[in-house]
PDB file of C-alpha atoms and ligand atoms in Angstrom:
ATOM      1  CA  MET A1283     165.215   1.951  82.472  1.00  0.00           C
ATOM      2  CA  THR A1284     167.775  -0.705  82.130  1.00  0.00           C
ATOM      3  CA  PHE A1285     169.157  -2.809  84.194  1.00  0.00           C
ATOM      4  CA  ASP A1286     172.234  -5.057  83.721  1.00  0.00           C
ATOM      5  CA  VAL A1287     172.989  -7.908  86.362  1.00  0.00           C
ATOM      6  CA  VAL A1288     176.002  -9.305  86.939  1.00  0.00           C
ATOM      7  CA  THR A1289     176.226 -12.485  89.053  1.00  0.00           C
ATOM      8  CA  ILE A1290     177.154 -15.832  89.328  1.00  0.00           C
ATOM      9  CA  PHE A1291     173.640 -16.736  89.148  1.00  0.00           C
ATOM     10  CA  PRO A1292     171.873 -15.953  86.790  1.00  0.00           C
ATOM     11  CA  ASP A1293     169.238 -18.743  86.836  1.00  0.00           C
ATOM     12  CA  PHE A1294     168.023 -16.821  90.572  1.00  0.00           C
ATOM     13  CA  PHE A1295     166.870 -14.173  88.780  1.00  0.00           C
ATOM     14  CA  ARG A1296     163.952 -15.957  87.119  1.00  0.00           C
ATOM     15  CA  SER A1297     161.179 -16.678  88.904  1.00  0.00           C
ATOM     16  CA  ILE A1298     160.843 -13.195  90.328  1.00  0.00           C
ATOM     17  CA  LEU A1299     161.455 -11.968  86.500  1.00  0.00           C
ATOM     18  CA  GLU A1300     158.014 -14.499  85.859  1.00  0.00           C
ATOM     19  CA  HIS A1301     155.732 -12.798  88.081  1.00  0.00           C
ATOM     20  CA  GLY A1302     154.500  -9.567  89.013  1.00  0.00           C
ATOM     21  CA  LEU A1303     155.812  -5.820  88.824  1.00  0.00           C
ATOM     22  CA  LEU A1304     158.933  -7.045  87.309  1.00  0.00           C
ATOM     23  CA  LYS A1305     157.162  -9.154  84.686  1.00  0.00           C
ATOM     24  CA  ARG A1306     154.690  -6.741  84.093  1.00  0.00           C
ATOM     25  CA  ALA A1307     157.775  -3.776  83.758  1.00  0.00           C
ATOM     26  CA  VAL A1308     159.540  -5.563  81.246  1.00  0.00           C
ATOM     27  CA  ALA A1309     156.309  -6.875  79.165  1.00  0.00           C
ATOM     28  CA  SER A1310     155.256  -3.194  78.788  1.00  0.00           C
ATOM     29  CA  GLY A1311     158.629  -2.038  78.037  1.00  0.00           C
ATOM     30  CA  ARG A1312     159.324   0.151  80.333  1.00  0.00           C
ATOM     31  CA  ALA A1313     162.482  -1.579  81.831  1.00  0.00           C
ATOM     32  CA  ALA A1314     164.333  -4.472  80.483  1.00  0.00           C
ATOM     33  CA  ILE A1315     166.578  -6.905  83.045  1.00  0.00           C
ATOM     34  CA  ARG A1316     169.621  -8.024  81.690  1.00  0.00           C
ATOM     35  CA  LEU A1317     171.507 -11.348  83.551  1.00  0.00           C
ATOM     36  CA  HIS A1318     174.339 -11.758  82.891  1.00  0.00           C
ATOM     37  CA  ASP A1319     176.996 -14.939  84.183  1.00  0.00           C
ATOM     38  CA  LEU A1320     180.574 -13.092  85.541  1.00  0.00           C
ATOM     39  CA  ARG A1321     181.408 -16.571  84.798  1.00  0.00           C
ATOM     40  CA  ASP A1322     181.408 -15.553  80.783  1.00  0.00           C
ATOM     41  CA  TYR A1323     184.396 -12.923  81.359  1.00  0.00           C
ATOM     42  CA  THR A1324     187.093 -15.492  82.930  1.00  0.00           C
ATOM     43  CA  ASP A1325     189.812 -16.390  80.725  1.00  0.00           C
ATOM     44  CA  ASP A1326     190.969 -19.628  82.337  1.00  0.00           C
ATOM     45  CA  ARG A1327     189.686 -23.686  81.498  1.00  0.00           C
ATOM     46  CA  HIS A1328     187.993 -23.271  84.694  1.00  0.00           C
ATOM     47  CA  ARG A1329     185.861 -20.159  84.415  1.00  0.00           C
ATOM     48  CA  THR A1330     187.786 -18.684  87.852  1.00  0.00           C
ATOM     49  CA  VAL A1331     185.738 -15.541  90.152  1.00  0.00           C
ATOM     50  CA  ASP A1332     187.337 -16.065  93.126  1.00  0.00           C
ATOM     51  CA  ASP A1333     190.569 -16.394  95.288  1.00  0.00           C
ATOM     52  CA  ARG A1334     192.104 -16.506  98.629  1.00  0.00           C
ATOM     53  CA  PRO A1335     192.168 -13.465 100.290  1.00  0.00           C
ATOM     54  CA  PHE A1336     195.707 -12.063 100.735  1.00  0.00           C
ATOM     55  CA  GLY A1337     196.999 -11.656 104.484  1.00  0.00           C
ATOM     56  CA  GLY A1338     195.450 -14.883 105.161  1.00  0.00           C
ATOM     57  CA  GLY A1339     191.838 -15.160 106.067  1.00  0.00           C
ATOM     58  CA  PRO A1340     188.776 -17.753 105.783  1.00  0.00           C
ATOM     59  CA  GLY A1341     186.910 -17.272 102.737  1.00  0.00           C
ATOM     60  CA  MET A1342     187.148 -16.644  98.832  1.00  0.00           C
ATOM     61  CA  VAL A1343     186.947 -13.058  97.233  1.00  0.00           C
ATOM     62  CA  PHE A1344     185.483 -12.125  94.202  1.00  0.00           C
ATOM     63  CA  LYS A1345     189.057 -11.301  91.801  1.00  0.00           C
ATOM     64  CA  PRO A1346     188.640  -7.883  90.289  1.00  0.00           C
ATOM     65  CA  GLU A1347     189.302  -9.088  86.214  1.00  0.00           C
ATOM     66  CA  PRO A1348     185.828 -10.692  85.767  1.00  0.00           C
ATOM     67  CA  ILE A1349     183.677  -7.926  87.214  1.00  0.00           C
ATOM     68  CA  PHE A1350     186.506  -5.240  85.391  1.00  0.00           C
ATOM     69  CA  ARG A1351     185.980  -6.848  81.774  1.00  0.00           C
ATOM     70  CA  ALA A1352     181.973  -7.542  82.363  1.00  0.00           C
ATOM     71  CA  VAL A1353     181.374  -4.321  83.348  1.00  0.00           C
ATOM     72  CA  GLU A1354     183.219  -2.252  80.841  1.00  0.00           C
ATOM     73  CA  ALA A1355     182.034  -4.625  77.662  1.00  0.00           C
ATOM     74  CA  LEU A1356     178.233  -3.697  79.141  1.00  0.00           C
ATOM     75  CA  ARG A1357     179.687   0.109  79.194  1.00  0.00           C
ATOM     76  CA  SER A1358     181.199   0.100  75.709  1.00  0.00           C
ATOM     77  CA  GLU A1359     177.399  -1.252  74.154  1.00  0.00           C
ATOM     78  CA  GLU A1360     176.401   2.474  74.639  1.00  0.00           C
ATOM     79  CA  GLN A1361     179.235   4.584  75.495  1.00  0.00           C
ATOM     80  CA  ASP A1362     177.314   7.962  75.269  1.00  0.00           C
ATOM     81  CA  GLU A1363     174.973   6.739  78.518  1.00  0.00           C
ATOM     82  CA  ASP A1364     175.656   7.721  81.574  1.00  0.00           C
ATOM     83  CA  VAL A1365     176.283   4.761  83.363  1.00  0.00           C
ATOM     84  CA  ARG A1366     175.389   3.672  87.267  1.00  0.00           C
ATOM     85  CA  VAL A1367     177.421   1.071  88.269  1.00  0.00           C
ATOM     86  CA  ILE A1368     176.272  -0.386  91.728  1.00  0.00           C
ATOM     87  CA  LEU A1369     178.038  -2.676  93.739  1.00  0.00           C
ATOM     88  CA  LEU A1370     175.350  -4.644  96.057  1.00  0.00           C
ATOM     89  CA  SER A1371     177.466  -4.409  99.659  1.00  0.00           C
ATOM     90  CA  PRO A1372     176.530  -4.528 103.752  1.00  0.00           C
ATOM     91  CA  GLN A1373     178.966  -1.652 103.819  1.00  0.00           C
ATOM     92  CA  GLY A1374     176.982   0.751 101.047  1.00  0.00           C
ATOM     93  CA  HIS A1375     174.160   3.333 101.732  1.00  0.00           C
ATOM     94  CA  LEU A1376     171.306   2.648 102.628  1.00  0.00           C
ATOM     95  CA  LEU A1377     168.877   2.024  99.767  1.00  0.00           C
ATOM     96  CA  THR A1378     166.227   3.934 101.585  1.00  0.00           C
ATOM     97  CA  GLN A1379     162.661   5.080  99.827  1.00  0.00           C
ATOM     98  CA  ALA A1380     164.189   8.817  98.723  1.00  0.00           C
ATOM     99  CA  ALA A1381     167.455   7.033  97.505  1.00  0.00           C
ATOM    100  CA  ALA A1382     165.284   4.449  95.111  1.00  0.00           C
ATOM    101  CA  GLU A1383     163.123   7.631  93.727  1.00  0.00           C
ATOM    102  CA  GLU A1384     166.796   9.295  93.140  1.00  0.00           C
ATOM    103  CA  LEU A1385     167.506   6.094  91.233  1.00  0.00           C
ATOM    104  CA  SER A1386     164.833   6.059  89.786  1.00  0.00           C
ATOM    105  CA  HIS A1387     166.206   8.835  87.062  1.00  0.00           C
ATOM    106  CA  ALA A1388     168.786   6.782  85.905  1.00  0.00           C
ATOM    107  CA  ALA A1389     168.417   4.918  82.139  1.00  0.00           C
ATOM    108  CA  ARG A1390     171.210   2.206  83.276  1.00  0.00           C
ATOM    109  CA  MET A1391     172.468   0.790  86.496  1.00  0.00           C
ATOM    110  CA  VAL A1392     174.702  -2.490  86.093  1.00  0.00           C
ATOM    111  CA  LEU A1393     173.828  -3.724  88.822  1.00  0.00           C
ATOM    112  CA  ILE A1394     176.848  -6.929  90.098  1.00  0.00           C
ATOM    113  CA  CYS A1395     176.338  -9.484  92.776  1.00  0.00           C
ATOM    114  CA  GLY A1396     179.126 -10.342  95.260  1.00  0.00           C
ATOM    115  CA  ARG A1397     179.198 -13.946  97.146  1.00  0.00           C
ATOM    116  CA  TYR A1398     181.800 -15.157  99.500  1.00  0.00           C
ATOM    117  CA  GLU A1399     183.343 -12.980 101.785  1.00  0.00           C
ATOM    118  CA  GLY A1400     183.369 -10.075  98.936  1.00  0.00           C
ATOM    119  CA  VAL A1401     184.475  -7.573  95.387  1.00  0.00           C
ATOM    120  CA  ASP A1402     188.118  -7.297  95.429  1.00  0.00           C
ATOM    121  CA  GLU A1403     188.288  -3.086  96.827  1.00  0.00           C
ATOM    122  CA  ARG A1404     190.110  -2.564  93.559  1.00  0.00           C
ATOM    123  CA  VAL A1405     185.971  -2.380  92.143  1.00  0.00           C
ATOM    124  CA  VAL A1406     185.122  -0.781  95.006  1.00  0.00           C
ATOM    125  CA  GLU A1407     187.821   2.051  94.062  1.00  0.00           C
ATOM    126  CA  HIS A1408     188.194   2.106  90.828  1.00  0.00           C
ATOM    127  CA  LEU A1409     184.613   0.444  89.185  1.00  0.00           C
ATOM    128  CA  ALA A1410     181.675   1.129  91.125  1.00  0.00           C
ATOM    129  CA  THR A1411     179.766   4.374  91.283  1.00  0.00           C
ATOM    130  CA  ASP A1412     178.176   3.866  94.006  1.00  0.00           C
ATOM    131  CA  GLU A1413     178.263   1.206  96.608  1.00  0.00           C
ATOM    132  CA  ILE A1414     174.314   0.326  97.767  1.00  0.00           C
ATOM    133  CA  SER A1415     173.085  -1.770 101.579  1.00  0.00           C
ATOM    134  CA  ILE A1416     169.449  -3.156 101.620  1.00  0.00           C
ATOM    135  CA  GLY A1417     169.861  -3.014 105.733  1.00  0.00           C
ATOM    136  CA  ASP A1418     172.907  -3.967 108.439  1.00  0.00           C
ATOM    137  CA  PHE A1419     172.213  -6.997 108.423  1.00  0.00           C
ATOM    138  CA  VAL A1420     174.573 -10.149 106.195  1.00  0.00           C
ATOM    139  CA  LEU A1421     173.951 -11.999 103.584  1.00  0.00           C
ATOM    140  CA  SER A1422     175.526 -14.563 101.575  1.00  0.00           C
ATOM    141  CA  GLY A1423     175.045 -12.418  98.019  1.00  0.00           C
ATOM    142  CA  GLY A1424     173.691 -10.173  96.475  1.00  0.00           C
ATOM    143  CA  GLU A1425     171.195 -11.170  94.555  1.00  0.00           C
ATOM    144  CA  LEU A1426     168.509 -10.840  96.601  1.00  0.00           C
ATOM    145  CA  PRO A1427     169.649  -6.653  97.128  1.00  0.00           C
ATOM    146  CA  ALA A1428     169.719  -6.443  93.870  1.00  0.00           C
ATOM    147  CA  ALA A1429     166.527  -7.837  93.159  1.00  0.00           C
ATOM    148  CA  ILE A1430     164.972  -5.843  96.289  1.00  0.00           C
ATOM    149  CA  LEU A1431     166.609  -2.599  94.574  1.00  0.00           C
ATOM    150  CA  MET A1432     165.309  -3.503  91.008  1.00  0.00           C
ATOM    151  CA  GLU A1433     161.630  -3.506  92.282  1.00  0.00           C
ATOM    152  CA  ALA A1434     161.934  -0.676  94.869  1.00  0.00           C
ATOM    153  CA  THR A1435     163.372   1.369  91.838  1.00  0.00           C
ATOM    154  CA  ILE A1436     161.341  -0.201  88.897  1.00  0.00           C
ATOM    155  CA  ARG A1437     158.080  -0.043  90.829  1.00  0.00           C
ATOM    156  CA  LEU A1438     158.836   4.398  90.901  1.00  0.00           C
ATOM    157  CA  LEU A1439     158.266   4.452  87.363  1.00  0.00           C
ATOM    158  CA  PRO A1440     155.542   6.846  85.554  1.00  0.00           C
ATOM    159  CA  GLY A1441     152.626   3.631  84.548  1.00  0.00           C
ATOM    160  CA  VAL A1442     154.651   0.716  86.282  1.00  0.00           C
ATOM    161  CA  LEU A1443     152.118   0.589  89.014  1.00  0.00           C
ATOM    162  CA  GLY A1444     148.377   0.668  87.921  1.00  0.00           C
ATOM    163  CA  ASN A1445     147.580   2.781  90.114  1.00  0.00           C
ATOM    164  CA  GLU A1446     150.002   6.255  90.755  1.00  0.00           C
ATOM    165  CA  GLU A1447     147.638   7.139  93.684  1.00  0.00           C
ATOM    166  CA  SER A1448     148.446   4.115  95.988  1.00  0.00           C
ATOM    167  CA  ARG A1449     152.210   4.707  95.851  1.00  0.00           C
ATOM    168  CA  GLN A1450     151.632   8.527  96.963  1.00  0.00           C
ATOM    169  CA  GLN A1451     150.189   7.181 100.093  1.00  0.00           C
ATOM    170  CA  ASP A1452     153.088   4.185 100.683  1.00  0.00           C
ATOM    171  CA  SER A1453     155.113   4.749 103.422  1.00  0.00           C
ATOM    172  CA  PHE A1454     158.049   6.618 103.073  1.00  0.00           C
ATOM    173  CA  ALA A1455     156.449   8.549 100.320  1.00  0.00           C
ATOM    174  CA  ALA A1456     158.080  11.897  98.898  1.00  0.00           C
ATOM    175  CA  PRO A1457     156.010  14.766  98.667  1.00  0.00           C
ATOM    176  CA  GLU A1458     154.012  14.547  95.746  1.00  0.00           C
ATOM    177  CA  VAL A1459     152.320  17.233  93.568  1.00  0.00           C
ATOM    178  CA  GLY A1460     148.620  16.761  93.250  1.00  0.00           C
ATOM    179  CA  SER A1461     148.001  13.988  96.248  1.00  0.00           C
ATOM    180  CA  GLN A1462     144.665  14.773  97.312  1.00  0.00           C
ATOM    181  CA  ASP A1463     145.029  12.250 100.330  1.00  0.00           C
ATOM    182  CA  GLY A1464     149.050  11.703 100.615  1.00  0.00           C
ATOM    183  CA  ARG A1465     151.026  11.287 104.315  1.00  0.00           C
ATOM    184  CA  PRO A1466     154.326  11.729 102.702  1.00  0.00           C
ATOM    185  CA  GLY A1467     157.193  10.814 104.875  1.00  0.00           C
ATOM    186  CA  LEU A1468     154.814   9.078 107.236  1.00  0.00           C
ATOM    187  CA  LEU A1469     154.338   5.537 107.518  1.00  0.00           C
ATOM    188  CA  ASP A1470     151.225   3.655 106.362  1.00  0.00           C
ATOM    189  CA  CYS A1471     147.654   4.080 107.398  1.00  0.00           C
ATOM    190  CA  PRO A1472     145.833   1.042 108.565  1.00  0.00           C
ATOM    191  CA  HIS A1473     143.596  -0.645 106.599  1.00  0.00           C
ATOM    192  CA  TYR A1474     140.580  -3.137 106.417  1.00  0.00           C
ATOM    193  CA  THR A1475     138.469  -5.040 104.470  1.00  0.00           C
ATOM    194  CA  ARG A1476     135.316  -6.196 103.947  1.00  0.00           C
ATOM    195  CA  PRO A1477     133.787  -8.399 106.719  1.00  0.00           C
ATOM    196  CA  ALA A1478     133.051  -4.843 108.615  1.00  0.00           C
ATOM    197  CA  GLU A1479     133.323  -7.323 111.275  1.00  0.00           C
ATOM    198  CA  PHE A1480     135.359 -10.310 112.047  1.00  0.00           C
ATOM    199  CA  ARG A1481     135.262 -12.576 115.143  1.00  0.00           C
ATOM    200  CA  ASN A1482     134.331  -9.475 116.795  1.00  0.00           C
ATOM    201  CA  TRP A1483     137.058  -7.406 115.866  1.00  0.00           C
ATOM    202  CA  LYS A1484     135.447  -4.266 114.364  1.00  0.00           C
ATOM    203  CA  VAL A1485     136.584  -2.308 111.333  1.00  0.00           C
ATOM    204  CA  PRO A1486     136.998   1.746 112.879  1.00  0.00           C
ATOM    205  CA  GLU A1487     133.635   3.475 112.561  1.00  0.00           C
ATOM    206  CA  ALA A1488     135.043   6.222 110.525  1.00  0.00           C
ATOM    207  CA  LEU A1489     136.352   4.255 108.009  1.00  0.00           C
ATOM    208  CA  LEU A1490     132.634   3.452 106.954  1.00  0.00           C
ATOM    209  CA  SER A1491     130.879   6.711 108.029  1.00  0.00           C
ATOM    210  CA  GLY A1492     131.415   7.761 103.961  1.00  0.00           C
ATOM    211  CA  ASP A1493     132.541  11.163 105.533  1.00  0.00           C
ATOM    212  CA  HIS A1494     135.767  11.593 103.141  1.00  0.00           C
ATOM    213  CA  GLU A1495     136.427  14.628 105.937  1.00  0.00           C
ATOM    214  CA  GLN A1496     136.568  12.383 108.842  1.00  0.00           C
ATOM    215  CA  ILE A1497     137.939   9.464 106.902  1.00  0.00           C
ATOM    216  CA  ARG A1498     141.468  11.721 105.952  1.00  0.00           C
ATOM    217  CA  GLN A1499     141.986  13.200 109.508  1.00  0.00           C
ATOM    218  CA  TRP A1500     141.560   9.445 110.811  1.00  0.00           C
ATOM    219  CA  ARG A1501     144.206   8.195 108.483  1.00  0.00           C
ATOM    220  CA  ARG A1502     146.532  11.105 108.723  1.00  0.00           C
ATOM    221  CA  ARG A1503     146.387  10.252 112.955  1.00  0.00           C
ATOM    222  CA  ARG A1504     146.307   6.826 112.705  1.00  0.00           C
ATOM    223  CA  ALA A1505     149.623   7.840 110.170  1.00  0.00           C
ATOM    224  CA  LEU A1506     151.085   9.530 112.372  1.00  0.00           C
ATOM    225  CA  GLU A1507     150.343   7.437 115.354  1.00  0.00           C
ATOM    226  CA  LYS A1508     151.982   4.716 113.707  1.00  0.00           C
ATOM    227  CA  THR A1509     154.907   6.792 113.200  1.00  0.00           C
ATOM    228  CA  TRP A1510     155.806   8.190 116.091  1.00  0.00           C
ATOM    229  CA  ARG A1511     154.954   4.684 117.782  1.00  0.00           C
ATOM    230  CA  ARG A1512     157.554   3.153 115.644  1.00  0.00           C
ATOM    231  CA  ARG A1513     160.158   5.369 114.017  1.00  0.00           C
ATOM    232  CA  PRO A1514     159.295   8.345 115.837  1.00  0.00           C
ATOM    233  CA  GLU A1515     163.082   9.982 113.788  1.00  0.00           C
ATOM    234  CA  LEU A1516     160.861  10.363 110.835  1.00  0.00           C
ATOM    235  CA  LEU A1517     158.627  12.929 112.467  1.00  0.00           C
ATOM    236  CA  THR A1518     161.744  15.490 112.780  1.00  0.00           C
ATOM    237  CA  ARG A1519     161.574  15.517 108.934  1.00  0.00           C
ATOM    238  CA  VAL A1520     157.788  15.666 107.394  1.00  0.00           C
ATOM    239  CA  SER A1521     156.254  18.693 107.626  1.00  0.00           C
ATOM    240  CA  LEU A1522     153.491  18.903 110.598  1.00  0.00           C
ATOM    241  CA  SER A1523     150.141  20.995 110.793  1.00  0.00           C
ATOM    242  CA  ALA A1524     149.039  22.399 113.947  1.00  0.00           C
ATOM    243  CA  ASP A1525     146.199  19.636 114.049  1.00  0.00           C
ATOM    244  CA  ASP A1526     149.084  17.129 113.822  1.00  0.00           C
ATOM    245  CA  ARG A1527     150.773  18.728 116.605  1.00  0.00           C
ATOM    246  CA  GLN A1528     148.560  18.319 118.666  1.00  0.00           C
ATOM    247  CA  TRP A1529     147.627  15.346 118.189  1.00  0.00           C
ATOM    248  CA  LEU A1530     151.135  13.836 118.674  1.00  0.00           C
ATOM    249  CA  GLU A1531     150.923  16.622 121.974  1.00  0.00           C
ATOM    250  CA  SER A1532     147.928  14.261 122.908  1.00  0.00           C
ATOM    251  CA  LEU A1533     149.649  10.464 122.179  1.00  0.00           C
ATOM    252  CA  GLU A1534     152.374  11.922 124.498  1.00  0.00           C
ATOM    253  CA  GLY A1535     149.602  12.482 127.534  1.00  0.00           C
ATOM    254  CA  LYS A1536     148.080   9.241 127.431  1.00  0.00           C
ATOM    255  CA  ALA A1537     152.279   7.778 126.770  1.00  0.00           C
TER     256      ALA A1537
HETATM  257  N1  SAM B 697     182.193  -9.743 103.889  1.00  0.00           N
HETATM  258  C1  SAM B 697     181.390  -8.627 103.818  1.00  0.00           C
HETATM  259  C2  SAM B 697     180.916  -7.789 104.901  1.00  0.00           C
HETATM  260  O1  SAM B 697     181.139  -8.556 106.104  1.00  0.00           O
HETATM  261  O2  SAM B 697     180.918  -6.731 104.567  1.00  0.00           O
HETATM  262  C3  SAM B 697     179.859  -9.835 103.287  1.00  0.00           C
HETATM  263  C4  SAM B 697     179.731 -10.587 102.081  1.00  0.00           C
HETATM  264  S1  SAM B 697     178.332 -10.939 101.445  1.00  0.00           S
HETATM  265  C5  SAM B 697     178.654 -12.806 102.858  1.00  0.00           C
HETATM  266  C6  SAM B 697     179.096 -11.450 100.312  1.00  0.00           C
HETATM  267  C7  SAM B 697     177.919 -10.700  99.465  1.00  0.00           C
HETATM  268  O3  SAM B 697     176.610 -10.555  99.642  1.00  0.00           O
HETATM  269  C8  SAM B 697     178.171  -9.194  99.263  1.00  0.00           C
HETATM  270  O4  SAM B 697     179.333  -8.780  98.041  1.00  0.00           O
HETATM  271  C9  SAM B 697     176.883  -8.674  98.613  1.00  0.00           C
HETATM  272  O5  SAM B 697     177.135  -8.222  97.526  1.00  0.00           O
HETATM  273  C10 SAM B 697     175.962  -8.801  99.040  1.00  0.00           C
HETATM  274  N2  SAM B 697     175.358  -8.382 100.099  1.00  0.00           N
HETATM  275  C11 SAM B 697     175.411  -8.996 102.033  1.00  0.00           C
HETATM  276  N3  SAM B 697     174.134  -8.544 102.487  1.00  0.00           N
HETATM  277  C12 SAM B 697     174.064  -7.471 101.843  1.00  0.00           C
HETATM  278  C13 SAM B 697     173.411  -6.094 102.013  1.00  0.00           C
HETATM  279  N4  SAM B 697     172.995  -6.175 103.276  1.00  0.00           N
HETATM  280  N5  SAM B 697     173.131  -5.098 101.520  1.00  0.00           N
HETATM  281  C14 SAM B 697     173.695  -5.491 100.052  1.00  0.00           C
HETATM  282  N6  SAM B 697     174.258  -6.772  99.476  1.00  0.00           N
HETATM  283  C15 SAM B 697     174.970  -7.703 100.265  1.00  0.00           C
END
């Protein structure tokens, strides 16, 4: 999977590329991340990327020419390849786990990071194949959203996470063939580690029991409970057993 990131702040990404998952994925050759300075695609002495909005109003807007030039140059490098051109924007489709799963099958993505008031709408209409938002809030630039999109998709590539099972048990996980103990579509269950007692707070007995069925049931129920309390809308999309339904009804009885 190759990412080409178009930004006016390529240095913004240096530290995240020197740590953790992105560093490992790049070092192992599973992902390539190439940074491109939008100003390298300008044609004036001042390397201008923005201009005032037509119709007046505050702020500046990214001009279309440098962005089109950058993306077209990157696309022409490998003409056969199917390239997703993704504009990071608060007006885009939400980046969910399901959206990250879908993107993780793409071979190549160009990520356009906006700034200021955003980008000229002709980029949206005639260049981007996708417009993606990381949430219903507004940041000052597309660099953090681009980093988040890369991490969310790269961690789904086979072999990137040391432990594939942990991904199958994460919150929002898609149903996985072969997952013995997955809780697809739910929020993750609570986790505990040593010590078994900390400031009088004890780890739940079930987790110390060594009984696999008891542990499985405890985790499933806690995941259902968390999801029911915090994100009940997710429950409409998961398949529930008779035992799950009974447990949820018992919670409703207590509420
Ligand atoms: N005027 C724009 C609006 O209200 O929709 C906001 C522009 S924002 C200040 C500048 C840039 O930050 C955007 O062009 C986009 O690239 C990025 N950005 C901000 N919030 C974002 C979000 N929630 N998801 C993705 N990108 C975002």
